[in-house]
Coordinates of C-alpha atoms and ligand atoms in Angstrom, one line a residue:
X932 CA -24.8 164.8 -49.5
X933 CA -23.6 165.5 -46.4
X934 CA -26.2 164.0 -43.4
X935 CA -28.9 166.6 -42.1
X936 CA -27.8 168.5 -38.7
X937 CA -29.0 167.9 -35.8
X938 CA -31.2 171.3 -35.8
X939 CA -32.4 170.6 -39.5
X940 CA -33.7 167.6 -38.3
X941 CA -35.5 169.5 -35.6
X942 CA -36.6 172.0 -38.5
X943 CA -38.2 169.3 -39.9
X944 CA -39.7 167.8 -37.1
X945 CA -37.8 164.8 -37.4
X946 CA -36.6 165.5 -33.6
X947 CA -39.0 166.8 -31.3
X948 CA -38.2 170.2 -29.4
X949 CA -39.9 173.1 -28.0
X950 CA -40.5 175.7 -30.6
X951 CA -40.7 179.3 -29.4
X952 CA -40.4 181.2 -32.8
X953 CA -40.4 180.2 -36.5
X954 CA -40.3 182.4 -39.6
X955 CA -39.0 181.2 -43.5
X956 CA -35.6 181.5 -42.6
X957 CA -35.1 181.3 -38.6
X958 CA -36.3 179.1 -36.1
X959 CA -35.8 179.2 -31.9
X960 CA -36.4 176.3 -29.9
X961 CA -35.9 175.7 -26.1
X962 CA -32.6 174.3 -25.2
X963 CA -32.8 170.7 -24.0
X964 CA -30.3 171.3 -21.1
X965 CA -30.9 174.5 -20.1
X966 CA -27.9 176.7 -18.7
X967 CA -30.1 179.3 -17.4
X968 CA -33.7 179.7 -16.6
X969 CA -34.7 180.5 -19.9
X970 CA -32.4 179.1 -22.5
X971 CA -33.3 179.5 -26.0
X972 CA -31.6 178.9 -29.3
X973 CA -31.9 180.8 -32.5
X974 CA -31.1 179.2 -35.6
X975 CA -30.8 179.8 -39.3
X976 CA -32.5 177.4 -41.3
X977 CA -30.0 177.8 -44.0
X978 CA -27.1 176.1 -42.7
X979 CA -23.4 176.8 -41.8
X980 CA -21.2 174.8 -39.6
X981 CA -20.0 177.8 -37.5
X982 CA -21.1 181.7 -37.3
X983 CA -17.7 182.6 -38.9
X984 CA -18.7 181.1 -42.0
X985 CA -21.2 183.9 -42.7
X986 CA -19.9 186.5 -44.4
X987 CA -22.7 188.3 -45.6
X988 CA -23.5 191.5 -43.7
X989 CA -27.4 190.9 -44.2
X990 CA -27.4 187.7 -43.0
X991 CA -25.6 188.3 -39.9
X992 CA -27.4 191.3 -39.5
X993 CA -30.3 189.3 -39.4
X994 CA -29.1 186.3 -37.4
X995 CA -28.5 188.8 -34.8
X996 CA -31.9 190.7 -35.5
X997 CA -33.9 187.7 -34.9
X998 CA -31.7 186.7 -32.2
X999 CA -32.9 189.9 -30.1
X1000 CA -36.5 189.8 -31.7
X1001 CA -36.7 186.3 -29.8
X1002 CA -34.9 187.3 -26.4
X1003 CA -36.9 190.4 -26.3
X1004 CA -40.2 188.6 -26.5
X1005 CA -39.4 186.5 -23.4
X1006 CA -37.0 188.8 -21.6
X1007 CA -36.1 192.4 -20.4
X1008 CA -32.5 191.6 -19.9
X1009 CA -30.2 188.6 -21.3
X1010 CA -27.0 187.2 -22.7
X1011 CA -26.7 186.4 -26.0
X1012 CA -23.7 183.5 -26.4
X1013 CA -22.0 182.0 -29.7
X1014 CA -19.9 179.3 -29.3
X1015 CA -17.6 179.1 -32.2
X1016 CA -15.4 175.8 -32.6
X1017 CA -14.5 172.8 -30.3
X1018 CA -12.2 175.1 -28.8
X1019 CA -14.7 177.5 -27.8
X1020 CA -17.3 175.2 -26.4
X1021 CA -19.4 174.4 -30.1
X1022 CA -21.0 171.0 -30.0
X1023 CA -23.3 171.3 -32.8
X1024 CA -22.0 172.4 -36.0
X1025 CA -24.8 174.5 -37.3
X1026 CA -24.8 177.8 -36.7
X1027 CA -26.6 178.9 -33.4
X1028 CA -27.1 181.9 -31.2
X1029 CA -27.8 180.9 -27.5
X1030 CA -30.2 183.5 -25.4
X1031 CA -29.8 183.0 -21.8
X1032 CA -32.0 184.8 -19.1
X1033 CA -34.4 184.9 -16.5
X1034 CA -31.8 184.7 -13.4
X1035 CA -32.9 186.1 -10.2
X1036 CA -31.5 189.5 -9.5
X1037 CA -27.5 189.7 -8.7
X1038 CA -27.0 186.5 -11.0
X1039 CA -25.2 186.0 -13.2
X1040 CA -22.0 186.2 -12.0
X1041 CA -19.2 187.0 -14.8
X1042 CA -19.3 185.0 -17.7
X1043 CA -19.8 181.7 -15.5
X1044 CA -23.6 181.6 -15.2
Ligands
AMP1445 P1 -23.2 174.5 -28.9 O1 -22.3 173.7 -27.8 O2 -22.9 176.2 -28.9 O3 -22.7 174.1 -30.0 O4 -24.7 174.5 -28.4 C1 -25.4 173.4 -28.3 C2 -26.5 173.3 -27.7 O5 -27.6 172.4 -28.4 C3 -26.3 172.9 -26.2 O6 -26.5 173.8 -25.5 C4 -27.1 171.6 -26.0 O7 -27.6 171.5 -24.8 C5 -28.4 171.9 -27.3 N1 -29.1 170.5 -27.9 C6 -28.6 169.5 -28.0 N2 -29.8 168.5 -28.4 C7 -30.6 169.5 -28.3 C8 -31.9 168.9 -28.7 N3 -32.4 168.0 -29.2 N4 -33.2 169.8 -28.4 C9 -32.7 171.4 -28.1 N5 -31.5 171.7 -27.5 C10 -30.5 170.7 -28.0

């Protein structure tokens, strides 16, 4: 058995985090190093290393629906980001969707925020 991922350890409460949403299949936490005034991570409890390992329509759909639900609970406008693979900026190899928002009016600029 491989070692639990960072996010599995967060789900298990072995590593502290600020949990903003949880149900049987997903958890959402505040990112420890926020790249926006509001920066959340929506994480499926069933582990896949990267989002393109998810092949089921229902599983993919539920992940995005959960991300939108979490985003809408805190933000009216927001950005959803998924980094896929090292070359795509992914650092934690347990699929997650970033929810970013809360910028002042006029921000963010392009995709750099
Ligand atoms: P990614 O680069 O897409 O894999 O994103 C991983 C994210 O996890 C980064 O934005 C990190 O800041 C965030 N992160 C790393 N460790 C923790 C932690 N212990 N609690 C919350 N977020 C974390």
